[in-house]
Amino acid sequence: MWKQFLGKISRKAPKSGGDSPKAKSLPSRGAGNGRETELSASPPPPAGAVAGAEGETREGVFLRKLNVCCVVFDFSAERGRDSPERERKRQVLMSLVDCVGAAEEPLTEAMISACVRMFSINLFRVFPPKVRSGTSGAAEADEDEPFFDPSWYHLQVVYELLLRFVMSPVVDVKVARKYVDNSFVSRLLDLFDSDDPRERDCLKTILHRMYGKFMGNRPFIRKAVSNIFYRFVFETDRHNGMAELLEVFGSVISGFAKPLKEEHKLFLWKALVPLHKPKTVALYLPQLTYCITQFIEKEPKLSGTVIRGLLKYWPVTNSQKEMMFLGELEEVLELTEMPEFQKCMVPLFRRIAHCLNSSHFQVAERALFLWNNEHLFSLISQNRQIIMPIIYPALERNARWHWNQSVLNLSKGSNMVLVLWYDKIHSKFP
């Protein structure tokens, strides 16, 4: 009987410890290459690090996802280019975009603070120094071959989240202003100097929405943008985001109340008008012209200020820039009323006469085309005694000696029309 009992014990013993030898043998099998040891020490799956555990609060999950997104990757390095952590961060960012877009409950102050912190870590960075020249040729080359930031894979989603954050009704403006302060806005404006046009386009939309929602930041935004313009005109002569900033301010100016404040008039004279000085004005002239015409439409008396500013910064040796100035001048004169026109017509038509005699045939043609403008023709006809002695000699010189046949013919035609028109007007109104 004892033999039978001992035999049963001996037969059961291997079953109770049968798995132990196998478990202990795994490290010994992997000791030669280390693969088994590496796998056993691997971190938990990504989903476990992001997904909320049972019973975890909405705020806790949101903050943990934001912490995951605070890790910044170097996309310029070859190593780890296709790492799963980068894709994981993008997926978490996209989930945050959906979360903010579909949220119905207000974000807590801790969530707002963490969002602004994540935006600062991912977006605010120092751009590499510019080694390119500030000439117009270099600017055109840069426009033909734009630079695309390799980190846009993450930046695009961060900007989308920032836009949702600014537009979302669940973000309390009073709470958000504690963190979206002047320092944050200033560093955001610095990003407009990015070489990537996609980033500047996103910033343009975000700044416009931010200006509309955070009303307390409006004076600082205007002042900060003015400082960017000053630094560009008088110091660096180089900035990538002039067109985007002016496009934002075109809509801002259209919302100014009448009558215009003195602060806004100073912005026109001290910030916008000097932007005609840089050689790269062609890159943002349409947006600049729109801003200026918005001012004149709201207060026509400002047209004289703008014309005097154009004459002050009129190009001397740059014919392409001179043609652009003539085009803008025509748009401004379209909105100019008689009292303001009479204040500046003498220096204005001296400059036009100089353009008529330009050896560059395109500048001379563009100046001659001004006579096709009916409003300008009406202004001239009412001030013929002063303007005709300035213009007629220039047309006479062109009709006799200009080298370009097209300019020669146009000048003869204009000369004949002006003579007949002057005789007719003079006979009626001696």
mmCIF file of C-alpha atoms in Angstrom, residues 20-410:
data_model
loop_
_atom_site.group_PDB
_atom_site.id
_atom_site.type_symbol
_atom_site.label_atom_id
_atom_site.label_comp_id
_atom_site.label_asym_id
_atom_site.label_seq_id
_atom_site.Cartn_x
_atom_site.Cartn_y
_atom_site.Cartn_z
ATOM 1 C CA SER A 20 9.228 25.310 -14.811
ATOM 2 C CA PRO A 21 12.098 23.687 -16.703
ATOM 3 C CA LYS A 22 10.710 24.926 -20.003
ATOM 4 C CA ALA A 23 10.304 28.480 -18.702
ATOM 5 C CA LYS A 24 13.811 28.499 -17.327
ATOM 6 C CA SER A 25 15.258 27.158 -20.538
ATOM 7 C CA LEU A 26 14.089 30.185 -22.683
ATOM 8 C CA PRO A 27 16.814 32.549 -21.556
ATOM 9 C CA SER A 28 19.467 29.927 -22.056
ATOM 10 C CA ARG A 29 18.293 29.357 -25.635
ATOM 11 C CA GLY A 30 18.337 33.078 -26.341
ATOM 12 C CA ALA A 31 21.554 33.787 -24.547
ATOM 13 C CA GLY A 32 23.562 33.362 -27.729
ATOM 14 C CA ASN A 33 21.889 36.245 -29.692
ATOM 15 C CA GLY A 34 19.995 38.205 -27.068
ATOM 16 C CA ARG A 35 16.730 38.349 -29.097
ATOM 17 C CA GLU A 36 14.586 36.559 -26.542
ATOM 18 C CA THR A 37 15.873 38.791 -23.760
ATOM 19 C CA GLU A 38 15.134 41.932 -25.845
ATOM 20 C CA LEU A 39 11.604 40.816 -26.574
ATOM 21 C CA SER A 40 10.858 39.989 -22.978
ATOM 22 C CA ALA A 41 12.010 43.495 -21.932
ATOM 23 C CA SER A 42 10.081 45.364 -24.667
ATOM 24 C CA PRO A 43 7.666 48.131 -23.585
ATOM 25 C CA PRO A 44 3.919 47.673 -23.624
ATOM 26 C CA PRO A 45 2.041 48.261 -26.894
ATOM 27 C CA PRO A 46 1.404 51.846 -27.963
ATOM 28 C CA ALA A 47 -2.332 51.610 -27.498
ATOM 29 C CA GLY A 48 -1.885 50.911 -23.814
ATOM 30 C CA ALA A 49 0.102 54.108 -23.408
ATOM 31 C CA VAL A 50 -2.585 56.263 -25.019
ATOM 32 C CA ALA A 51 -5.957 54.655 -24.450
ATOM 33 C CA GLY A 52 -7.710 55.536 -21.215
ATOM 34 C CA ALA A 53 -7.950 52.911 -18.513
ATOM 35 C CA GLU A 54 -11.283 51.981 -17.011
ATOM 36 C CA GLY A 55 -12.496 54.639 -14.620
ATOM 37 C CA GLU A 56 -9.991 57.262 -15.827
ATOM 38 C CA THR A 57 -11.416 60.758 -16.218
ATOM 39 C CA ARG A 58 -11.792 62.574 -19.523
ATOM 40 C CA GLU A 59 -9.287 65.172 -18.364
ATOM 41 C CA GLY A 60 -6.741 62.519 -17.434
ATOM 42 C CA VAL A 61 -6.881 60.824 -20.834
ATOM 43 C CA PHE A 62 -6.673 64.197 -22.612
ATOM 44 C CA LEU A 63 -3.640 65.304 -20.591
ATOM 45 C CA ARG A 64 -1.882 61.975 -21.133
ATOM 46 C CA LYS A 65 -2.357 62.244 -24.891
ATOM 47 C CA LEU A 66 -0.965 65.774 -24.841
ATOM 48 C CA ASN A 67 2.098 64.546 -22.948
ATOM 49 C CA VAL A 68 2.687 61.948 -25.661
ATOM 50 C CA CYS A 69 2.601 64.757 -28.267
ATOM 51 C CA CYS A 70 5.177 66.856 -26.412
ATOM 52 C CA VAL A 71 7.954 64.623 -27.747
ATOM 53 C CA VAL A 72 9.590 66.364 -30.733
ATOM 54 C CA PHE A 73 11.290 64.267 -33.417
ATOM 55 C CA ASP A 74 14.183 65.284 -35.634
ATOM 56 C CA PHE A 75 13.011 64.766 -39.206
ATOM 57 C CA SER A 76 16.282 65.951 -40.680
ATOM 58 C CA ALA A 77 18.123 62.854 -39.421
ATOM 59 C CA GLU A 78 18.165 59.669 -41.488
ATOM 60 C CA ARG A 79 18.101 57.490 -38.415
ATOM 61 C CA GLY A 80 14.608 56.585 -37.294
ATOM 62 C CA ARG A 81 12.941 58.139 -40.336
ATOM 63 C CA ASP A 82 10.310 55.397 -40.413
ATOM 64 C CA SER A 83 10.082 54.832 -36.662
ATOM 65 C CA PRO A 84 6.684 53.738 -35.314
ATOM 66 C CA GLU A 85 6.846 56.422 -32.605
ATOM 67 C CA ARG A 86 6.424 59.138 -35.246
ATOM 68 C CA GLU A 87 3.333 57.493 -36.666
ATOM 69 C CA ARG A 88 2.031 56.954 -33.127
ATOM 70 C CA LYS A 89 2.382 60.656 -32.345
ATOM 71 C CA ARG A 90 0.555 61.616 -35.534
ATOM 72 C CA GLN A 91 -2.316 59.274 -34.697
ATOM 73 C CA VAL A 92 -2.577 60.710 -31.185
ATOM 74 C CA LEU A 93 -2.585 64.257 -32.608
ATOM 75 C CA MET A 94 -5.376 63.348 -35.010
ATOM 76 C CA SER A 95 -7.390 61.864 -32.162
ATOM 77 C CA LEU A 96 -6.963 65.131 -30.238
ATOM 78 C CA VAL A 97 -8.189 67.107 -33.269
ATOM 79 C CA ASP A 98 -11.331 64.970 -33.367
ATOM 80 C CA CYS A 99 -11.739 65.283 -29.612
ATOM 81 C CA VAL A 100 -11.601 69.088 -29.598
ATOM 82 C CA GLY A 101 -13.784 69.344 -32.683
ATOM 83 C CA ALA A 102 -16.534 67.118 -31.253
ATOM 84 C CA ALA A 103 -16.296 68.245 -27.618
ATOM 85 C CA GLU A 104 -19.490 69.437 -25.967
ATOM 86 C CA GLU A 105 -18.218 70.034 -22.445
ATOM 87 C CA PRO A 106 -15.899 73.021 -21.828
ATOM 88 C CA LEU A 107 -12.200 72.295 -21.580
ATOM 89 C CA THR A 108 -10.845 72.676 -18.073
ATOM 90 C CA GLU A 109 -8.089 75.127 -17.269
ATOM 91 C CA ALA A 110 -5.599 72.274 -16.912
ATOM 92 C CA MET A 111 -6.515 71.024 -20.400
ATOM 93 C CA ILE A 112 -6.197 74.515 -21.901
ATOM 94 C CA SER A 113 -2.840 75.058 -20.218
ATOM 95 C CA ALA A 114 -1.548 71.685 -21.439
ATOM 96 C CA CYS A 115 -2.719 72.440 -24.992
ATOM 97 C CA VAL A 116 -0.854 75.761 -25.104
ATOM 98 C CA ARG A 117 2.231 74.071 -23.678
ATOM 99 C CA MET A 118 2.103 71.384 -26.377
ATOM 100 C CA PHE A 119 1.674 74.030 -29.106
ATOM 101 C CA SER A 120 4.694 75.925 -27.800
ATOM 102 C CA ILE A 121 6.910 72.839 -27.684
ATOM 103 C CA ASN A 122 6.035 71.691 -31.201
ATOM 104 C CA LEU A 123 5.732 74.972 -33.106
ATOM 105 C CA PHE A 124 8.122 77.488 -31.593
ATOM 106 C CA ARG A 125 11.587 76.887 -32.972
ATOM 107 C CA VAL A 126 14.521 78.830 -34.360
ATOM 108 C CA PHE A 127 14.787 78.879 -38.132
ATOM 109 C CA PRO A 128 18.204 78.317 -39.726
ATOM 110 C CA PRO A 129 20.047 81.507 -40.717
ATOM 111 C CA LYS A 130 19.347 82.836 -44.193
ATOM 112 C CA VAL A 131 22.388 82.788 -46.441
ATOM 113 C CA ARG A 132 20.507 83.966 -49.497
ATOM 114 C CA SER A 133 20.793 87.499 -50.793
ATOM 115 C CA GLY A 134 17.928 89.934 -50.539
ATOM 116 C CA THR A 135 17.805 90.799 -54.235
ATOM 117 C CA SER A 136 14.658 90.470 -56.287
ATOM 118 C CA GLY A 137 16.272 87.782 -58.430
ATOM 119 C CA ALA A 138 16.926 85.645 -55.395
ATOM 120 C CA ALA A 139 13.391 86.239 -54.215
ATOM 121 C CA GLU A 140 12.008 85.063 -57.546
ATOM 122 C CA ALA A 141 14.202 81.959 -57.414
ATOM 123 C CA ASP A 142 12.963 81.202 -53.916
ATOM 124 C CA GLU A 143 9.378 81.582 -55.085
ATOM 125 C CA ASP A 144 9.966 79.165 -57.966
ATOM 126 C CA GLU A 145 11.498 76.548 -55.670
ATOM 127 C CA PRO A 146 9.740 76.710 -52.287
ATOM 128 C CA PHE A 147 11.190 74.926 -49.290
ATOM 129 C CA PHE A 148 9.099 72.174 -47.684
ATOM 130 C CA ASP A 149 9.823 71.430 -44.033
ATOM 131 C CA PRO A 150 10.348 67.671 -43.477
ATOM 132 C CA SER A 151 8.668 67.945 -40.060
ATOM 133 C CA TRP A 152 5.408 69.033 -41.725
ATOM 134 C CA TYR A 153 4.224 65.439 -41.177
ATOM 135 C CA HIS A 154 3.591 66.428 -37.543
ATOM 136 C CA LEU A 155 3.340 70.222 -37.840
ATOM 137 C CA GLN A 156 0.320 70.013 -40.131
ATOM 138 C CA VAL A 157 -1.751 68.199 -37.504
ATOM 139 C CA VAL A 158 -0.509 70.475 -34.713
ATOM 140 C CA TYR A 159 -1.657 73.519 -36.691
ATOM 141 C CA GLU A 160 -4.997 71.847 -37.357
ATOM 142 C CA LEU A 161 -5.384 71.252 -33.612
ATOM 143 C CA LEU A 162 -4.441 74.878 -32.862
ATOM 144 C CA LEU A 163 -7.049 76.114 -35.343
ATOM 145 C CA ARG A 164 -9.715 73.895 -33.754
ATOM 146 C CA PHE A 165 -8.614 75.125 -30.336
ATOM 147 C CA VAL A 166 -8.975 78.795 -31.352
ATOM 148 C CA MET A 167 -12.331 78.278 -33.066
ATOM 149 C CA SER A 168 -13.879 75.855 -30.568
ATOM 150 C CA PRO A 169 -16.798 77.181 -28.481
ATOM 151 C CA VAL A 170 -15.777 74.890 -25.593
ATOM 152 C CA VAL A 171 -12.591 76.944 -25.024
ATOM 153 C CA ASP A 172 -13.292 79.731 -22.543
ATOM 154 C CA VAL A 173 -11.668 82.904 -23.853
ATOM 155 C CA LYS A 174 -11.116 84.357 -20.388
ATOM 156 C CA VAL A 175 -9.284 81.235 -19.242
ATOM 157 C CA ALA A 176 -7.382 80.814 -22.526
ATOM 158 C CA ARG A 177 -6.073 84.393 -22.392
ATOM 159 C CA LYS A 178 -4.026 83.486 -19.318
ATOM 160 C CA TYR A 179 -1.954 81.192 -21.526
ATOM 161 C CA VAL A 180 -2.431 82.663 -25.023
ATOM 162 C CA ASP A 181 -0.666 85.773 -23.799
ATOM 163 C CA ASN A 182 1.450 88.385 -25.546
ATOM 164 C CA SER A 183 4.517 86.160 -25.406
ATOM 165 C CA PHE A 184 2.676 83.321 -27.140
ATOM 166 C CA VAL A 185 1.289 85.661 -29.812
ATOM 167 C CA SER A 186 4.708 87.232 -30.402
ATOM 168 C CA ARG A 187 6.378 83.854 -30.929
ATOM 169 C CA LEU A 188 3.516 82.777 -33.178
ATOM 170 C CA LEU A 189 4.055 85.863 -35.348
ATOM 171 C CA ASP A 190 7.751 85.019 -35.604
ATOM 172 C CA LEU A 191 6.758 81.792 -37.379
ATOM 173 C CA PHE A 192 5.535 83.817 -40.382
ATOM 174 C CA ASP A 193 9.176 83.962 -41.451
ATOM 175 C CA SER A 194 9.057 80.222 -42.209
ATOM 176 C CA ASP A 195 10.347 79.148 -45.622
ATOM 177 C CA ASP A 196 7.509 76.639 -45.978
ATOM 178 C CA PRO A 197 4.496 78.244 -47.737
ATOM 179 C CA ARG A 198 2.166 75.619 -46.247
ATOM 180 C CA GLU A 199 3.068 76.710 -42.734
ATOM 181 C CA ARG A 200 2.568 80.386 -43.548
ATOM 182 C CA ASP A 201 -0.845 79.637 -45.030
ATOM 183 C CA CYS A 202 -1.915 77.841 -41.832
ATOM 184 C CA LEU A 203 -0.596 80.699 -39.707
ATOM 185 C CA LYS A 204 -2.549 83.197 -41.794
ATOM 186 C CA THR A 205 -5.829 81.432 -41.037
ATOM 187 C CA ILE A 206 -5.014 80.967 -37.351
ATOM 188 C CA LEU A 207 -3.977 84.608 -36.846
ATOM 189 C CA HIS A 208 -7.169 85.815 -38.500
ATOM 190 C CA ARG A 209 -9.316 83.627 -36.230
ATOM 191 C CA MET A 210 -7.278 84.574 -33.181
ATOM 192 C CA TYR A 211 -7.671 88.288 -33.930
ATOM 193 C CA GLY A 212 -11.427 87.803 -34.120
ATOM 194 C CA LYS A 213 -11.806 85.743 -30.934
ATOM 195 C CA PHE A 214 -9.199 87.141 -28.539
ATOM 196 C CA MET A 215 -10.273 90.765 -28.653
ATOM 197 C CA GLY A 216 -8.019 91.718 -25.754
ATOM 198 C CA ASN A 217 -4.972 90.775 -27.832
ATOM 199 C CA ARG A 218 -5.879 92.974 -30.804
ATOM 200 C CA PRO A 219 -3.819 96.070 -29.841
ATOM 201 C CA PHE A 220 -0.764 93.935 -29.168
ATOM 202 C CA ILE A 221 -1.152 92.062 -32.470
ATOM 203 C CA ARG A 222 -1.306 95.341 -34.397
ATOM 204 C CA LYS A 223 1.739 96.668 -32.561
ATOM 205 C CA ALA A 224 3.711 93.445 -33.007
ATOM 206 C CA VAL A 225 2.953 93.303 -36.738
ATOM 207 C CA SER A 226 3.986 96.956 -37.072
ATOM 208 C CA ASN A 227 7.315 96.081 -35.466
ATOM 209 C CA ILE A 228 7.769 93.224 -37.957
ATOM 210 C CA PHE A 229 7.190 95.685 -40.793
ATOM 211 C CA TYR A 230 9.654 98.202 -39.307
ATOM 212 C CA ARG A 231 12.339 95.558 -38.884
ATOM 213 C CA PHE A 232 11.786 94.304 -42.411
ATOM 214 C CA VAL A 233 11.968 97.751 -44.039
ATOM 215 C CA PHE A 234 14.746 99.377 -42.035
ATOM 216 C CA GLU A 235 16.906 96.437 -40.882
ATOM 217 C CA THR A 236 16.675 93.000 -42.473
ATOM 218 C CA ASP A 237 15.140 93.695 -45.911
ATOM 219 C CA ARG A 238 14.091 90.056 -45.837
ATOM 220 C CA HIS A 239 10.937 88.321 -44.561
ATOM 221 C CA ASN A 240 8.990 85.407 -46.001
ATOM 222 C CA GLY A 241 5.565 86.215 -44.577
ATOM 223 C CA MET A 242 4.847 89.761 -45.769
ATOM 224 C CA ALA A 243 2.111 88.685 -48.189
ATOM 225 C CA GLU A 244 0.342 86.555 -45.578
ATOM 226 C CA LEU A 245 0.505 89.227 -42.864
ATOM 227 C CA LEU A 246 -0.818 91.879 -45.241
ATOM 228 C CA GLU A 247 -3.601 89.556 -46.361
ATOM 229 C CA VAL A 248 -4.720 89.147 -42.753
ATOM 230 C CA PHE A 249 -4.577 92.887 -42.182
ATOM 231 C CA GLY A 250 -6.565 93.537 -45.337
ATOM 232 C CA SER A 251 -9.588 91.977 -43.630
ATOM 233 C CA VAL A 252 -8.678 93.651 -40.330
ATOM 234 C CA ILE A 253 -8.603 97.112 -41.945
ATOM 235 C CA SER A 254 -11.925 96.502 -43.664
ATOM 236 C CA GLY A 255 -13.431 96.071 -40.186
ATOM 237 C CA PHE A 256 -12.138 99.384 -38.814
ATOM 238 C CA ALA A 257 -14.911 101.700 -37.684
ATOM 239 C CA LYS A 258 -15.427 105.168 -39.139
ATOM 240 C CA PRO A 259 -14.033 107.685 -38.460
ATOM 241 C CA LEU A 260 -10.625 106.074 -38.311
ATOM 242 C CA LYS A 261 -8.661 106.341 -35.084
ATOM 243 C CA GLU A 262 -5.401 108.222 -35.082
ATOM 244 C CA GLU A 263 -3.616 104.961 -34.245
ATOM 245 C CA HIS A 264 -4.904 103.420 -37.485
ATOM 246 C CA LYS A 265 -3.807 106.427 -39.566
ATOM 247 C CA LEU A 266 -0.330 106.183 -38.085
ATOM 248 C CA PHE A 267 -0.272 102.500 -39.004
ATOM 249 C CA LEU A 268 -0.938 103.488 -42.621
ATOM 250 C CA TRP A 269 1.756 106.178 -42.756
ATOM 251 C CA LYS A 270 4.470 104.576 -40.619
ATOM 252 C CA ALA A 271 3.995 100.857 -41.330
ATOM 253 C CA LEU A 272 2.248 100.333 -44.677
ATOM 254 C CA VAL A 273 3.565 103.148 -46.875
ATOM 255 C CA PRO A 274 7.271 102.399 -46.133
ATOM 256 C CA LEU A 275 6.702 98.836 -47.369
ATOM 257 C CA HIS A 276 7.126 100.273 -50.886
ATOM 258 C CA LYS A 277 10.831 100.748 -50.185
ATOM 259 C CA PRO A 278 12.250 97.141 -50.287
ATOM 260 C CA LYS A 279 13.367 95.622 -53.577
ATOM 261 C CA THR A 280 11.164 92.572 -52.983
ATOM 262 C CA VAL A 281 7.951 94.622 -52.993
ATOM 263 C CA ALA A 282 6.685 92.621 -55.995
ATOM 264 C CA LEU A 283 6.141 89.598 -53.728
ATOM 265 C CA TYR A 284 3.445 91.341 -51.681
ATOM 266 C CA LEU A 285 2.358 94.412 -53.686
ATOM 267 C CA PRO A 286 -1.211 93.154 -54.464
ATOM 268 C CA GLN A 287 -1.900 92.627 -50.745
ATOM 269 C CA LEU A 288 -0.291 95.968 -49.865
ATOM 270 C CA THR A 289 -2.349 97.806 -52.474
ATOM 271 C CA TYR A 290 -5.533 96.218 -51.141
ATOM 272 C CA CYS A 291 -4.734 97.375 -47.587
ATOM 273 C CA ILE A 292 -4.046 100.927 -48.758
ATOM 274 C CA THR A 293 -7.196 101.176 -50.875
ATOM 275 C CA GLN A 294 -9.220 99.953 -47.877
ATOM 276 C CA PHE A 295 -7.929 102.917 -45.897
ATOM 277 C CA ILE A 296 -8.774 105.379 -48.682
ATOM 278 C CA GLU A 297 -12.275 103.972 -49.104
ATOM 279 C CA LYS A 298 -12.922 104.544 -45.413
ATOM 280 C CA GLU A 299 -11.380 108.029 -45.401
ATOM 281 C CA PRO A 300 -10.762 109.575 -48.864
ATOM 282 C CA LYS A 301 -8.596 112.342 -47.389
ATOM 283 C CA LEU A 302 -5.841 109.760 -46.888
ATOM 284 C CA SER A 303 -5.291 109.488 -50.653
ATOM 285 C CA GLY A 304 -3.008 112.531 -50.590
ATOM 286 C CA THR A 305 -0.923 110.918 -47.852
ATOM 287 C CA VAL A 306 -0.572 107.751 -49.904
ATOM 288 C CA ILE A 307 0.383 109.626 -53.101
ATOM 289 C CA ARG A 308 3.056 111.604 -51.263
ATOM 290 C CA GLY A 309 4.363 108.346 -49.828
ATOM 291 C CA LEU A 310 4.547 106.762 -53.283
ATOM 292 C CA LEU A 311 6.477 109.750 -54.587
ATOM 293 C CA LYS A 312 8.847 109.535 -51.615
ATOM 294 C CA TYR A 313 9.721 105.887 -52.310
ATOM 295 C CA TRP A 314 9.488 106.071 -56.097
ATOM 296 C CA PRO A 315 12.169 103.833 -57.686
ATOM 297 C CA VAL A 316 14.922 105.526 -59.661
ATOM 298 C CA THR A 317 16.806 102.662 -61.331
ATOM 299 C CA ASN A 318 14.345 99.745 -61.105
ATOM 300 C CA SER A 319 12.065 99.852 -64.163
ATOM 301 C CA GLN A 320 9.976 96.810 -63.198
ATOM 302 C CA LYS A 321 9.244 98.342 -59.820
ATOM 303 C CA GLU A 322 8.414 101.661 -61.509
ATOM 304 C CA MET A 323 5.738 99.973 -63.625
ATOM 305 C CA MET A 324 4.220 98.446 -60.496
ATOM 306 C CA PHE A 325 4.137 101.870 -58.855
ATOM 307 C CA LEU A 326 2.313 103.309 -61.859
ATOM 308 C CA GLY A 327 -0.295 100.561 -61.609
ATOM 309 C CA GLU A 328 -0.837 101.203 -57.906
ATOM 310 C CA LEU A 329 -0.895 104.952 -58.505
ATOM 311 C CA GLU A 330 -3.757 104.536 -60.964
ATOM 312 C CA GLU A 331 -5.766 102.562 -58.393
ATOM 313 C CA VAL A 332 -5.189 105.255 -55.780
ATOM 314 C CA LEU A 333 -6.135 108.069 -58.180
ATOM 315 C CA GLU A 334 -9.390 106.252 -58.923
ATOM 316 C CA LEU A 335 -10.372 106.907 -55.286
ATOM 317 C CA THR A 336 -8.897 110.398 -55.031
ATOM 318 C CA GLU A 337 -11.184 113.409 -54.701
ATOM 319 C CA MET A 338 -10.497 116.862 -56.064
ATOM 320 C CA PRO A 339 -9.262 118.635 -52.881
ATOM 321 C CA GLU A 340 -6.637 115.969 -52.205
ATOM 322 C CA PHE A 341 -5.660 115.778 -55.875
ATOM 323 C CA GLN A 342 -4.964 119.506 -56.033
ATOM 324 C CA LYS A 343 -2.627 119.328 -53.024
ATOM 325 C CA CYS A 344 -0.213 116.944 -54.717
ATOM 326 C CA MET A 345 -0.829 117.305 -58.477
ATOM 327 C CA VAL A 346 2.320 119.331 -59.247
ATOM 328 C CA PRO A 347 4.916 116.864 -57.876
ATOM 329 C CA LEU A 348 2.735 113.989 -59.096
ATOM 330 C CA PHE A 349 2.706 115.088 -62.738
ATOM 331 C CA ARG A 350 6.359 115.997 -62.672
ATOM 332 C CA ARG A 351 6.999 112.356 -61.807
ATOM 333 C CA ILE A 352 4.565 111.182 -64.509
ATOM 334 C CA ALA A 353 6.305 113.417 -67.058
ATOM 335 C CA HIS A 354 9.613 111.850 -66.073
ATOM 336 C CA CYS A 355 8.081 108.403 -66.628
ATOM 337 C CA LEU A 356 6.776 109.478 -70.035
ATOM 338 C CA ASN A 357 10.356 110.256 -71.110
ATOM 339 C CA SER A 358 11.777 107.030 -69.660
ATOM 340 C CA SER A 359 14.151 105.164 -71.953
ATOM 341 C CA HIS A 360 12.508 101.933 -70.806
ATOM 342 C CA PHE A 361 9.645 101.606 -73.292
ATOM 343 C CA GLN A 362 7.365 99.646 -70.904
ATOM 344 C CA VAL A 363 7.530 102.402 -68.289
ATOM 345 C CA ALA A 364 6.717 105.035 -70.930
ATOM 346 C CA GLU A 365 3.818 102.935 -72.267
ATOM 347 C CA ARG A 366 2.391 102.396 -68.782
ATOM 348 C CA ALA A 367 2.507 106.126 -68.110
ATOM 349 C CA LEU A 368 0.782 106.880 -71.415
ATOM 350 C CA PHE A 369 -2.002 104.430 -70.573
ATOM 351 C CA LEU A 370 -2.960 106.621 -67.617
ATOM 352 C CA TRP A 371 -4.771 108.911 -70.054
ATOM 353 C CA ASN A 372 -7.288 106.126 -70.702
ATOM 354 C CA ASN A 373 -8.587 106.494 -67.152
ATOM 355 C CA GLU A 374 -11.758 108.578 -67.254
ATOM 356 C CA HIS A 375 -11.586 109.707 -63.638
ATOM 357 C CA LEU A 376 -7.998 110.876 -64.019
ATOM 358 C CA PHE A 377 -8.858 112.607 -67.300
ATOM 359 C CA SER A 378 -11.632 114.449 -65.485
ATOM 360 C CA LEU A 379 -9.268 115.565 -62.733
ATOM 361 C CA ILE A 380 -6.762 116.816 -65.318
ATOM 362 C CA SER A 381 -9.387 118.724 -67.305
ATOM 363 C CA GLN A 382 -10.405 120.720 -64.239
ATOM 364 C CA ASN A 383 -6.777 121.644 -63.494
ATOM 365 C CA ARG A 384 -5.499 122.059 -67.063
ATOM 366 C CA GLN A 385 -3.818 125.420 -66.504
ATOM 367 C CA ILE A 386 -1.355 123.823 -64.081
ATOM 368 C CA ILE A 387 -0.994 120.289 -65.454
ATOM 369 C CA MET A 388 -0.736 120.964 -69.203
ATOM 370 C CA PRO A 389 2.521 122.973 -69.030
ATOM 371 C CA ILE A 390 4.094 120.029 -67.160
ATOM 372 C CA ILE A 391 2.868 117.208 -69.402
ATOM 373 C CA TYR A 392 2.916 118.714 -72.882
ATOM 374 C CA PRO A 393 6.728 119.148 -73.182
ATOM 375 C CA ALA A 394 7.272 115.523 -72.183
ATOM 376 C CA LEU A 395 4.853 114.309 -74.866
ATOM 377 C CA GLU A 396 6.488 116.585 -77.414
ATOM 378 C CA ARG A 397 9.934 115.137 -76.670
ATOM 379 C CA ASN A 398 8.595 111.599 -77.000
ATOM 380 C CA ALA A 399 6.875 112.373 -80.310
ATOM 381 C CA ARG A 400 10.154 113.628 -81.746
ATOM 382 C CA TRP A 401 12.959 111.559 -80.298
ATOM 383 C CA HIS A 402 11.824 108.405 -78.470
ATOM 384 C CA TRP A 403 13.563 105.283 -79.806
ATOM 385 C CA ASN A 404 10.597 102.896 -79.442
ATOM 386 C CA GLN A 405 8.062 102.999 -82.278
ATOM 387 C CA SER A 406 5.122 102.042 -80.068
ATOM 388 C CA VAL A 407 5.879 104.825 -77.574
ATOM 389 C CA LEU A 408 6.461 107.211 -80.475
ATOM 390 C CA ASN A 409 3.035 106.488 -81.965
ATOM 391 C CA LEU A 410 1.260 106.640 -78.627
#
